[in-house]
Coordinates of C-alpha atoms in Angstrom, one line a residue:
M1 CA 4.0 94.9 -54.3
F2 CA 3.1 97.7 -51.9
D3 CA 2.0 95.5 -49.0
H4 CA 2.0 96.7 -45.4
R5 CA 1.4 93.2 -44.1
K6 CA 5.1 92.4 -44.4
Y7 CA 5.8 94.8 -41.5
R8 CA 5.0 94.8 -37.8
P9 CA 4.9 97.6 -35.2
A10 CA 8.2 98.3 -33.4
P11 CA 8.2 96.9 -29.8
T12 CA 7.5 99.4 -27.0
V13 CA 8.9 99.7 -23.5
Q14 CA 6.7 98.9 -20.5
L15 CA 7.0 102.2 -18.6
A16 CA 3.7 103.0 -17.0
D17 CA 5.2 105.6 -14.6
R18 CA 7.2 107.5 -17.3
S19 CA 8.1 111.0 -16.1
W20 CA 9.4 112.6 -19.3
P21 CA 6.0 114.0 -20.5
D22 CA 5.8 116.3 -17.4
R23 CA 9.3 117.8 -17.9
T24 CA 10.5 120.8 -19.8
I25 CA 13.9 121.6 -21.3
T26 CA 15.4 124.4 -19.4
Q27 CA 19.1 124.3 -20.5
A28 CA 21.0 123.4 -23.6
P29 CA 22.5 119.9 -23.9
Y30 CA 26.1 119.2 -24.7
W31 CA 26.3 119.5 -28.5
A32 CA 28.4 117.1 -30.6
S33 CA 28.8 117.6 -34.4
V34 CA 29.2 114.5 -36.5
D35 CA 29.2 116.5 -39.8
L36 CA 32.7 115.5 -40.6
R37 CA 32.2 111.8 -40.0
D38 CA 28.6 110.6 -40.3
G39 CA 27.6 113.5 -42.5
N40 CA 30.6 112.9 -44.7
Q41 CA 29.8 109.2 -45.1
A42 CA 26.4 110.3 -46.6
L43 CA 27.9 112.2 -49.5
L44 CA 28.1 110.9 -53.1
A45 CA 31.5 112.7 -53.3
P46 CA 33.1 112.8 -49.8
M47 CA 34.6 116.1 -48.7
S48 CA 38.2 116.9 -49.5
V49 CA 40.6 118.0 -46.8
A50 CA 40.1 121.6 -47.8
Q51 CA 36.3 121.3 -47.5
K52 CA 36.7 119.6 -44.1
Q53 CA 38.9 122.5 -43.0
E54 CA 36.2 125.0 -44.0
L55 CA 33.4 123.1 -42.3
W56 CA 35.6 122.7 -39.2
R57 CA 36.1 126.5 -38.9
L58 CA 32.4 127.0 -39.2
L59 CA 31.6 124.5 -36.4
V60 CA 34.2 126.1 -34.1
D61 CA 32.9 129.6 -34.9
I62 CA 29.3 128.8 -34.0
G63 CA 30.4 127.3 -30.7
V64 CA 30.3 123.5 -31.1
K65 CA 32.7 122.2 -28.4
E66 CA 32.8 118.5 -29.4
I67 CA 33.4 117.6 -33.1
E68 CA 33.7 114.1 -34.5
V69 CA 36.3 114.5 -37.2
G70 CA 36.3 111.0 -38.8
F71 CA 37.4 107.4 -38.8
P72 CA 41.2 107.9 -39.0
S73 CA 42.0 104.2 -38.7
A74 CA 40.0 103.3 -41.8
S75 CA 40.2 106.5 -44.0
Q76 CA 43.4 108.2 -45.2
P77 CA 41.7 111.6 -45.8
D78 CA 40.3 111.4 -42.3
H79 CA 43.7 110.6 -40.9
D80 CA 45.3 113.4 -42.9
F81 CA 42.7 115.9 -41.7
L82 CA 43.2 114.9 -38.1
R83 CA 46.9 115.3 -38.3
W84 CA 46.4 118.7 -39.9
L85 CA 44.3 119.7 -36.9
I86 CA 46.9 118.6 -34.4
E87 CA 50.1 119.6 -36.1
E88 CA 48.8 123.0 -37.3
R89 CA 47.3 123.7 -33.8
Q90 CA 43.8 124.2 -35.2
I91 CA 42.0 122.9 -32.1
P92 CA 41.0 125.6 -29.6
E93 CA 41.6 124.8 -25.9
D94 CA 37.9 124.5 -25.2
V95 CA 37.2 122.2 -28.2
T96 CA 37.5 118.4 -28.1
V97 CA 37.9 116.3 -31.2
Q98 CA 36.1 113.0 -31.4
V99 CA 37.1 110.0 -33.5
L100 CA 35.3 106.8 -34.2
T101 CA 36.6 103.2 -34.3
Q102 CA 35.2 99.7 -34.3
A103 CA 36.0 97.5 -31.4
R104 CA 38.9 95.9 -33.2
E105 CA 42.5 95.9 -31.8
D106 CA 44.2 97.0 -35.0
L107 CA 41.8 99.8 -35.6
I108 CA 42.0 101.0 -32.1
Q109 CA 45.8 101.0 -32.2
R110 CA 45.9 103.1 -35.4
T111 CA 43.2 105.4 -33.9
F112 CA 45.4 106.3 -30.9
A113 CA 48.5 106.7 -33.1
A114 CA 46.6 109.2 -35.3
L115 CA 45.7 111.2 -32.2
D116 CA 49.3 111.4 -31.0
G117 CA 50.0 114.9 -29.7
V118 CA 46.3 116.0 -29.2
H119 CA 45.7 117.8 -25.9
Q120 CA 42.3 116.2 -25.4
A121 CA 40.1 113.8 -27.3
I122 CA 37.0 111.6 -27.2
V123 CA 37.6 108.1 -28.6
H124 CA 34.3 106.6 -29.6
V125 CA 34.1 102.8 -29.8
Y126 CA 31.0 100.9 -31.0
N127 CA 29.6 97.5 -31.9
S128 CA 26.1 96.5 -33.0
T129 CA 23.8 95.0 -30.4
S130 CA 20.4 94.5 -32.1
P131 CA 19.0 91.0 -32.7
V132 CA 19.2 91.3 -36.5
Q133 CA 22.8 92.5 -36.3
R134 CA 23.8 89.8 -33.8
E135 CA 22.2 86.9 -35.5
W136 CA 22.2 87.7 -39.2
V137 CA 25.3 89.9 -39.6
F138 CA 27.7 88.6 -37.0
G139 CA 26.3 85.2 -36.3
A140 CA 26.9 85.7 -32.6
D141 CA 24.7 85.3 -29.5
R142 CA 24.2 87.8 -26.6
K143 CA 27.3 86.6 -24.8
G144 CA 29.5 86.9 -27.8
V145 CA 28.4 90.4 -28.7
K146 CA 28.9 91.6 -25.1
A147 CA 32.4 90.2 -25.2
I148 CA 33.2 92.3 -28.2
A149 CA 32.1 95.5 -26.3
V150 CA 34.1 94.6 -23.3
R151 CA 37.2 93.8 -25.3
G152 CA 36.9 97.1 -27.1
A153 CA 36.6 98.9 -23.7
E154 CA 39.7 97.2 -22.5
L155 CA 41.7 98.0 -25.6
L156 CA 40.8 101.7 -25.3
Q157 CA 42.0 101.7 -21.7
R158 CA 45.2 100.0 -22.6
E159 CA 46.1 102.2 -25.6
A160 CA 45.2 105.4 -23.8
A161 CA 47.7 104.6 -21.1
K162 CA 50.4 104.8 -23.8
Y163 CA 49.7 108.5 -24.3
P164 CA 49.6 110.1 -20.8
G165 CA 50.0 113.6 -22.1
T166 CA 46.4 113.6 -23.5
R167 CA 43.2 114.0 -21.5
W168 CA 41.1 111.1 -22.8
T169 CA 37.3 110.6 -22.7
F170 CA 35.9 107.2 -23.7
Q171 CA 32.6 106.9 -25.5
Y172 CA 30.7 103.7 -26.2
S173 CA 27.7 103.2 -28.5
P174 CA 25.6 100.1 -28.6
E175 CA 24.8 100.6 -32.3
S176 CA 21.2 100.2 -33.3
Y177 CA 20.2 100.8 -29.6
S178 CA 16.7 101.7 -30.6
Q179 CA 16.2 98.2 -32.0
T180 CA 18.0 96.4 -29.2
E181 CA 16.2 94.8 -26.2
P182 CA 16.4 97.4 -23.4
D183 CA 17.6 94.9 -20.8
Y184 CA 20.4 93.6 -23.0
A185 CA 21.5 97.1 -24.0
V186 CA 21.9 98.0 -20.3
E187 CA 23.7 94.7 -19.6
V188 CA 26.3 95.4 -22.4
V189 CA 26.8 99.1 -21.3
N190 CA 27.2 98.1 -17.6
A191 CA 29.8 95.6 -18.6
V192 CA 31.7 98.4 -20.4
L193 CA 31.4 100.6 -17.4
D194 CA 32.8 97.9 -15.2
V195 CA 36.0 98.1 -17.3
W196 CA 36.3 101.9 -17.4
R197 CA 35.0 102.7 -13.9
P198 CA 34.1 106.3 -14.6
T199 CA 33.7 108.8 -11.8
P200 CA 31.8 112.1 -11.7
E201 CA 35.1 113.9 -12.0
Q202 CA 36.1 111.7 -15.0
P203 CA 32.9 110.6 -16.7
C204 CA 32.6 108.6 -19.8
I205 CA 30.0 109.0 -22.6
V206 CA 27.4 106.4 -23.4
N207 CA 25.8 107.2 -26.7
L208 CA 22.4 105.7 -27.6
P209 CA 21.9 105.6 -31.4
A210 CA 18.7 105.4 -33.2
T211 CA 20.8 104.1 -36.0
V212 CA 17.6 103.4 -38.0
E213 CA 14.6 105.3 -36.7
S214 CA 12.0 102.5 -36.3
A215 CA 9.4 103.9 -33.9
S216 CA 7.8 107.2 -33.0
P217 CA 9.7 109.7 -30.8
N218 CA 7.7 108.9 -27.7
V219 CA 8.8 105.2 -27.9
F220 CA 12.4 106.4 -28.1
A221 CA 11.9 108.6 -25.1
D222 CA 10.6 105.6 -23.2
Q223 CA 13.7 103.7 -24.2
V224 CA 16.0 106.5 -23.0
E225 CA 14.2 106.9 -19.6
W226 CA 14.2 103.1 -19.0
F227 CA 17.9 103.0 -19.8
C228 CA 18.8 105.9 -17.5
R229 CA 16.9 104.3 -14.7
H230 CA 18.7 101.0 -15.0
L231 CA 22.2 102.2 -15.8
D232 CA 24.9 101.7 -13.3
R233 CA 27.1 104.7 -12.3
R234 CA 24.5 107.1 -13.8
E235 CA 26.1 110.1 -12.0
S236 CA 29.4 109.2 -13.8
V237 CA 28.0 108.9 -17.3
I238 CA 27.1 111.5 -19.9
V239 CA 24.1 109.9 -21.7
S240 CA 24.3 111.0 -25.4
L241 CA 21.7 110.5 -28.2
H242 CA 22.4 110.0 -31.9
T243 CA 19.1 110.1 -33.7
H244 CA 18.5 109.4 -37.4
N245 CA 15.6 110.7 -39.5
D246 CA 14.2 107.7 -41.3
R247 CA 10.7 108.4 -40.1
G248 CA 11.2 112.2 -40.1
G249 CA 11.3 112.4 -36.3
A250 CA 15.0 112.8 -35.5
A251 CA 14.6 116.3 -34.0
A252 CA 11.5 115.3 -32.0
A253 CA 13.1 112.1 -30.7
A254 CA 16.2 114.1 -29.6
E255 CA 14.1 116.6 -27.7
L256 CA 12.0 114.0 -26.0
G257 CA 15.2 112.1 -25.2
L258 CA 16.5 115.1 -23.4
L259 CA 13.3 115.2 -21.4
A260 CA 13.8 111.5 -20.7
G261 CA 17.2 112.1 -19.1
A262 CA 19.8 112.5 -21.8
D263 CA 22.6 115.1 -21.5
R264 CA 24.1 115.3 -24.9
L265 CA 23.1 115.3 -28.6
E266 CA 25.0 114.3 -31.7
G267 CA 23.8 115.7 -35.0
T268 CA 24.7 117.6 -38.1
L269 CA 24.2 121.1 -39.5
L270 CA 21.0 121.1 -41.5
G271 CA 20.5 117.4 -40.8
N272 CA 22.9 115.9 -43.4
G273 CA 23.5 112.2 -42.9
E274 CA 23.0 108.7 -44.3
R275 CA 19.6 107.8 -45.7
T276 CA 17.2 110.6 -44.6
G277 CA 19.8 112.3 -42.4
N278 CA 20.9 112.9 -38.8
M279 CA 19.3 115.0 -36.2
D280 CA 19.6 118.7 -37.3
L281 CA 21.6 120.6 -34.7
V282 CA 20.4 123.9 -36.1
T283 CA 16.7 122.9 -35.8
V284 CA 16.9 121.6 -32.3
A285 CA 19.0 124.6 -31.1
M286 CA 16.6 127.0 -32.6
N287 CA 13.7 125.1 -31.1
L288 CA 15.3 125.8 -27.7
Y289 CA 16.0 129.4 -28.6
S290 CA 12.3 130.0 -29.5
Q291 CA 11.3 128.8 -26.0
G292 CA 13.6 131.3 -24.3
V293 CA 16.4 128.8 -23.6
D294 CA 20.0 129.8 -24.5
P295 CA 21.2 127.1 -27.0
K296 CA 24.9 128.0 -26.3
L297 CA 25.4 128.1 -30.1
D298 CA 25.7 131.3 -32.2
L299 CA 23.2 130.8 -35.0
S300 CA 22.8 134.5 -35.8
D301 CA 24.3 134.1 -39.3
P302 CA 22.4 131.2 -40.8
D303 CA 23.2 132.3 -44.4
R304 CA 26.9 131.6 -43.7
I305 CA 25.9 128.2 -42.2
I306 CA 23.9 127.4 -45.3
K307 CA 26.5 128.6 -47.8
V308 CA 29.4 126.7 -46.2
T309 CA 27.4 123.5 -45.7
E310 CA 26.1 123.6 -49.2
R311 CA 29.6 124.3 -50.6
C312 CA 31.2 121.4 -48.6
T313 CA 28.5 118.8 -49.0
G314 CA 27.0 119.6 -52.4
I315 CA 23.5 119.4 -50.8
A316 CA 21.2 122.3 -51.2
C317 CA 19.2 123.7 -48.3
H318 CA 15.5 123.5 -48.9
P319 CA 13.9 127.0 -49.0
R320 CA 11.4 125.8 -46.4
H321 CA 14.0 124.2 -44.1
P322 CA 12.9 124.8 -40.5
W323 CA 14.1 128.1 -39.1
V324 CA 16.7 129.0 -41.6
G325 CA 15.3 128.3 -45.1
E326 CA 15.1 131.2 -47.5
L327 CA 11.3 131.4 -47.3
V328 CA 10.4 130.4 -43.8
Y329 CA 9.7 133.9 -42.7
T330 CA 7.9 134.9 -45.9
A331 CA 4.1 135.0 -46.2
F332 CA 2.3 135.0 -49.6
S333 CA -1.2 134.3 -48.2
G334 CA -3.4 137.4 -47.9
S335 CA -4.8 136.4 -44.4
H336 CA -1.3 135.6 -43.1
Q337 CA 0.1 138.9 -44.4
D338 CA -2.7 140.9 -42.8
A339 CA -2.1 139.2 -39.4
I340 CA 1.6 139.6 -39.6
G341 CA 1.3 143.3 -40.4
K342 CA -1.1 144.0 -37.6
S343 CA 1.0 142.0 -35.1
L344 CA 4.2 143.7 -36.0
R345 CA 2.6 147.1 -35.5
H346 CA 1.4 146.0 -32.1
Q347 CA 4.8 144.5 -31.2
R348 CA 6.6 147.7 -32.0
A349 CA 4.3 149.6 -29.7
T350 CA 4.9 147.1 -26.8
E351 CA 8.6 146.3 -27.1
D352 CA 8.9 145.4 -23.4
L353 CA 6.6 142.4 -23.9
P354 CA 7.7 139.0 -25.1
W355 CA 7.7 138.4 -28.8
Q356 CA 4.2 137.6 -30.1
V357 CA 3.7 138.0 -33.8
A358 CA 1.3 135.9 -35.8
Y359 CA 3.0 133.3 -38.0
L360 CA 6.5 134.4 -36.9
P361 CA 7.6 132.2 -33.9
I362 CA 10.8 134.3 -33.6
D363 CA 11.9 137.7 -34.7
P364 CA 13.6 137.2 -38.1
A365 CA 16.1 139.9 -37.2
D366 CA 17.6 137.6 -34.6
I367 CA 19.1 135.5 -37.3
G368 CA 19.9 138.3 -39.7
R369 CA 16.8 138.1 -41.8
S370 CA 15.3 141.4 -42.9
Y371 CA 11.7 142.4 -42.7
E372 CA 11.8 143.1 -46.5
A373 CA 11.4 139.3 -47.0
V374 CA 8.6 138.7 -44.5
I375 CA 5.8 139.7 -46.8
R376 CA 6.2 139.2 -50.5
V377 CA 3.3 139.8 -52.9
N378 CA 2.0 137.4 -55.5
S379 CA -1.5 136.5 -56.8
Q380 CA -2.3 134.8 -53.5
S381 CA -1.7 137.9 -51.5
G382 CA -4.4 140.3 -50.3
K383 CA -4.8 143.9 -49.3
G384 CA -3.0 143.5 -46.0
G385 CA 0.2 142.3 -47.6
I386 CA 0.1 145.1 -50.2
A387 CA -0.5 147.7 -47.5
F388 CA 2.3 146.3 -45.4
V389 CA 4.8 146.5 -48.3
L390 CA 3.8 150.1 -49.1
E391 CA 4.1 151.1 -45.5
R392 CA 7.4 149.4 -45.0
D393 CA 9.1 150.7 -48.1
Y394 CA 7.4 153.9 -48.8
G395 CA 5.8 155.0 -45.5
L396 CA 2.3 155.0 -47.0
N397 CA -0.5 154.0 -44.5
L398 CA -3.4 153.3 -46.9
P399 CA -6.9 153.3 -45.5
R400 CA -8.9 150.1 -45.8
W401 CA -11.0 151.3 -48.7
L402 CA -7.9 152.2 -50.8
Q403 CA -6.3 148.9 -49.9
Q404 CA -9.4 147.2 -51.2
A405 CA -9.3 149.2 -54.4
L406 CA -5.6 148.6 -55.0
A407 CA -5.6 144.8 -54.2
P408 CA -7.3 143.6 -57.4
V409 CA -5.1 145.9 -59.5
V410 CA -2.0 144.2 -58.0
Q411 CA -3.5 140.8 -58.2
R412 CA -4.2 141.1 -61.9
E413 CA -0.6 142.3 -62.5
S414 CA 0.8 139.4 -60.5
E415 CA -1.3 136.9 -62.4
E416 CA -0.1 138.3 -65.7
R417 CA 3.5 138.0 -64.5
S418 CA 2.9 134.6 -63.0
G419 CA 5.0 135.3 -59.9
I420 CA 6.1 137.7 -57.3
I421 CA 5.5 141.5 -57.7
D422 CA 8.0 143.7 -55.9
A423 CA 7.4 146.8 -53.8
E424 CA 8.6 149.1 -56.5
R425 CA 6.0 147.8 -59.0
I426 CA 3.3 147.9 -56.4
Y427 CA 4.1 151.6 -55.7
A428 CA 4.1 152.3 -59.4
L429 CA 0.6 150.7 -59.7
F430 CA -0.6 152.8 -56.8
Q431 CA 0.6 155.9 -58.5
E432 CA -0.7 154.9 -61.9
H433 CA -4.2 154.1 -60.7
F434 CA -4.9 156.5 -57.8
V435 CA -2.6 159.5 -58.1
H436 CA -3.8 161.6 -61.1
D437 CA -2.6 165.1 -60.4
G438 CA 0.7 165.5 -62.2
D439 CA 1.7 166.7 -65.6
G440 CA -0.7 165.4 -68.3
A441 CA -3.6 165.0 -65.9
P442 CA -6.9 166.5 -67.3
M443 CA -7.2 168.8 -64.2
R444 CA -4.4 170.1 -62.1
L445 CA -4.2 172.4 -59.1
T446 CA -1.9 175.4 -59.9
G447 CA -2.5 177.4 -56.7
Y448 CA -4.8 178.1 -53.8
K449 CA -5.4 180.5 -51.0
L450 CA -7.1 179.4 -47.8
S451 CA -8.6 181.8 -45.2
R452 CA -10.4 181.0 -42.0
N453 CA -13.0 183.4 -40.5
G454 CA -15.8 181.3 -39.0
H455 CA -16.0 179.1 -42.1
D456 CA -13.1 178.1 -44.3
R457 CA -12.9 179.9 -47.6
I458 CA -10.8 178.7 -50.4
E459 CA -9.8 180.4 -53.7
A460 CA -8.2 177.9 -56.1
R461 CA -6.7 178.0 -59.5
I462 CA -7.5 174.9 -61.6
L463 CA -6.0 174.1 -65.0
R464 CA -8.8 172.2 -66.7
Q465 CA -8.5 171.0 -70.3
G466 CA -5.8 173.6 -71.0
M467 CA -7.8 176.5 -69.5
E468 CA -7.2 178.0 -66.0
H469 CA -10.3 178.5 -63.8
H470 CA -10.5 180.5 -60.6
I471 CA -13.0 178.8 -58.2
T472 CA -14.2 179.9 -54.8
G473 CA -16.1 178.0 -52.1
E474 CA -16.7 177.7 -48.4
G475 CA -17.1 174.9 -45.9
D476 CA -16.0 173.3 -42.7
G477 CA -12.4 172.5 -43.6
A478 CA -10.4 172.9 -46.7
I479 CA -11.7 169.9 -48.5
A480 CA -15.3 170.7 -47.9
A481 CA -14.7 174.3 -49.1
F482 CA -13.0 172.9 -52.2
A483 CA -15.9 170.6 -52.9
D484 CA -18.3 173.6 -52.6
A485 CA -16.1 175.6 -55.0
W486 CA -16.1 172.7 -57.5
Q487 CA -19.9 172.4 -57.5
R488 CA -20.3 176.2 -57.9
A489 CA -17.9 176.3 -60.8
F490 CA -18.7 173.1 -62.7
G491 CA -22.1 172.1 -61.5
V492 CA -20.9 168.7 -60.2
E493 CA -21.9 167.7 -56.7
V494 CA -19.0 166.2 -54.8
S495 CA -19.2 164.9 -51.3
I496 CA -16.5 163.3 -49.1
A497 CA -17.2 159.7 -48.1
D498 CA -13.9 159.4 -46.3
Y499 CA -10.6 161.2 -45.9
Q500 CA -7.3 160.4 -44.2
E501 CA -3.9 161.9 -44.2
H502 CA -0.5 161.3 -42.5
A503 CA 3.0 162.5 -42.5
I504 CA 5.7 160.4 -44.3
G505 CA 8.8 160.5 -42.2
A506 CA 9.6 163.2 -39.6
G507 CA 11.1 166.6 -39.5
T508 CA 10.8 169.8 -41.6
D509 CA 11.3 167.8 -44.8
A510 CA 8.5 165.4 -44.1
E511 CA 5.9 165.0 -46.8
A512 CA 2.2 164.5 -46.3
A513 CA 0.1 161.7 -47.9
A514 CA -3.6 162.3 -48.4
Y515 CA -6.3 159.8 -49.4
V516 CA -9.8 160.7 -50.3
L517 CA -12.9 158.7 -51.2
L518 CA -15.3 160.9 -53.1
D519 CA -19.0 160.3 -53.7
I520 CA -19.6 161.8 -57.2
E521 CA -23.2 161.6 -58.1
G522 CA -23.6 158.3 -56.4
R523 CA -20.4 156.7 -57.5
Q524 CA -17.5 156.3 -55.0
V525 CA -14.0 157.0 -56.4
P526 CA -10.7 157.0 -54.5
G527 CA -7.8 159.3 -55.0
A528 CA -4.5 160.0 -53.4
A529 CA -1.7 162.6 -53.5
I530 CA 1.7 163.3 -51.8
D531 CA 2.9 166.9 -51.2
R532 CA 5.1 168.8 -48.8
D533 CA 2.0 170.9 -48.0
T534 CA -0.8 169.1 -46.0
V535 CA -3.6 171.2 -47.5
G536 CA -2.1 170.9 -51.0
A537 CA -1.9 167.1 -50.7
S538 CA -5.6 167.1 -49.6
L539 CA -6.7 169.2 -52.6
R540 CA -4.6 167.3 -55.0
A541 CA -6.1 164.0 -53.7
V542 CA -9.5 165.3 -54.5
L543 CA -8.4 166.2 -58.0
S544 CA -6.8 162.7 -58.4
A545 CA -10.2 161.2 -57.6
L546 CA -12.0 163.6 -60.0
N547 CA -9.5 162.8 -62.8
G548 CA -9.9 159.1 -62.1
A549 CA -13.7 159.4 -62.4
A550 CA -13.4 161.5 -65.6
A551 CA -11.0 159.0 -67.2
G552 CA -13.4 156.1 -66.4
G553 CA -10.3 153.9 -66.1
Q554 CA -9.1 151.2 -63.8
A555 CA -9.2 153.3 -60.7
Q556 CA -12.9 153.9 -61.2
D557 CA -13.6 150.2 -61.8
S558 CA -11.6 149.1 -58.7
A559 CA -13.2 151.7 -56.6
R560 CA -16.7 150.2 -57.0
A561 CA -15.5 147.4 -54.7
A562 CA -14.2 149.8 -52.1
E563 CA -15.8 149.7 -48.8
P564 CA -16.2 153.3 -47.5
G565 CA -15.2 154.2 -44.0
P566 CA -17.1 156.8 -41.9
R567 CA -17.6 160.2 -43.3
A568 CA -14.7 162.4 -42.2
V569 CA -14.9 166.1 -41.4
A570 CA -12.4 167.8 -43.7

């Protein structure tokens, strides 16, 4: 039965003067990867040695300096991988391997033997301290569990002395710390420190695991701050956190834990780990990056991180995974697309200012993502997204009224296809519905002559229904003169509701795009054209609108919804 009454809230820490809420993170923590140990334990099919080698190289390349490589005393593949690292000299001088062992003499002895020849290493010993583990799993009291921790610490110290050529760092974890009474956790850890007697020059690591995430991140932060306040030899201890994601708060708990005094974070790439996963190193590092803090990790190629991790773990990265998912910088919503397009234009004009783009917390280019994927058009998209795509890929800066006319055309097409419609097809629809001046059009411009003497005078040759007509008119500007000539020749009154033009590209080979909104006997019809000649593009845009009106097709229907801008002087 789904019955909440069988559960009770997690206990909280009495910490009325907590200070972590008023702090900010200003520097990166020490990062420790547990992909090859904790992450590997989570897999249906554990990694082969070859897969571990590939993942190791990735971790080293992105800048992780402490990497837990396994449980060599209990796993032959872990042992073999560790020996490969040491014997093949695969460990850079600035990288430290970490290994895990329970607080048992035989396991600790085998662990140090497996590390023989390594230049530096972290030996991580642990035992469970929570009430349910003490009483129900081990059948021990507080005194007995503390004795296990102290014995483990003594064994590490004894075995390390047998290998004087290695620079050793000891790490202790009170497993299930987040479910252990705070005073007892500190009591056990202080007993371990009494054995190791760390100094600021030779510190040890105390790792606080949320082995099972059982409370909200703020409660965990209180536990961390309380621990740091009561810990002996705090200046000689690197406080590390190992958060799991059972409640979905591993990243938040890690960040709040840093505010509460922690120095180091253990986690995995993309959050792989037992049950719902470990803290995601990529997510937390990118969180810092987005706040202007150098994460000290190179995450500029997330596609490689994803491909290698997927290949080695067999777990796919969700397309909406924070920061690095395939679709996290992609907008389909019309209002989002419009805001992104406007913000990007403003950002480009003010490059000296900090990044501020709606819906894009960082510049996608920072992590190798192209702007082609930022806005993708489907049936949920609006005019802003369509306009953005045409400007980005074809250099077309459509006026608002033409955006409004084109949007329903694209939407219908997308609905029929039941999916994304690409830029090439959007451009084809724009041409099909609003550019009617090429071969096969009912009316085409075959030539013109423009002279200016007070008023503009135009002489144009029009191929209309197979017959060439010579028309002449005058007006303020080429388009107004052309409209006058049209009325004189064919008796149809044409007025300009709006007109815009712009260059496509730069230099002598640049083309001109012209957009015109005609008022033809009370009906507004848009048209467009592209030509190397600015005046020619303008005249052809007028003919495109006239052809669209004559055809009575989709362009005409779409144009009825168009919202005209102010009348332009042509």
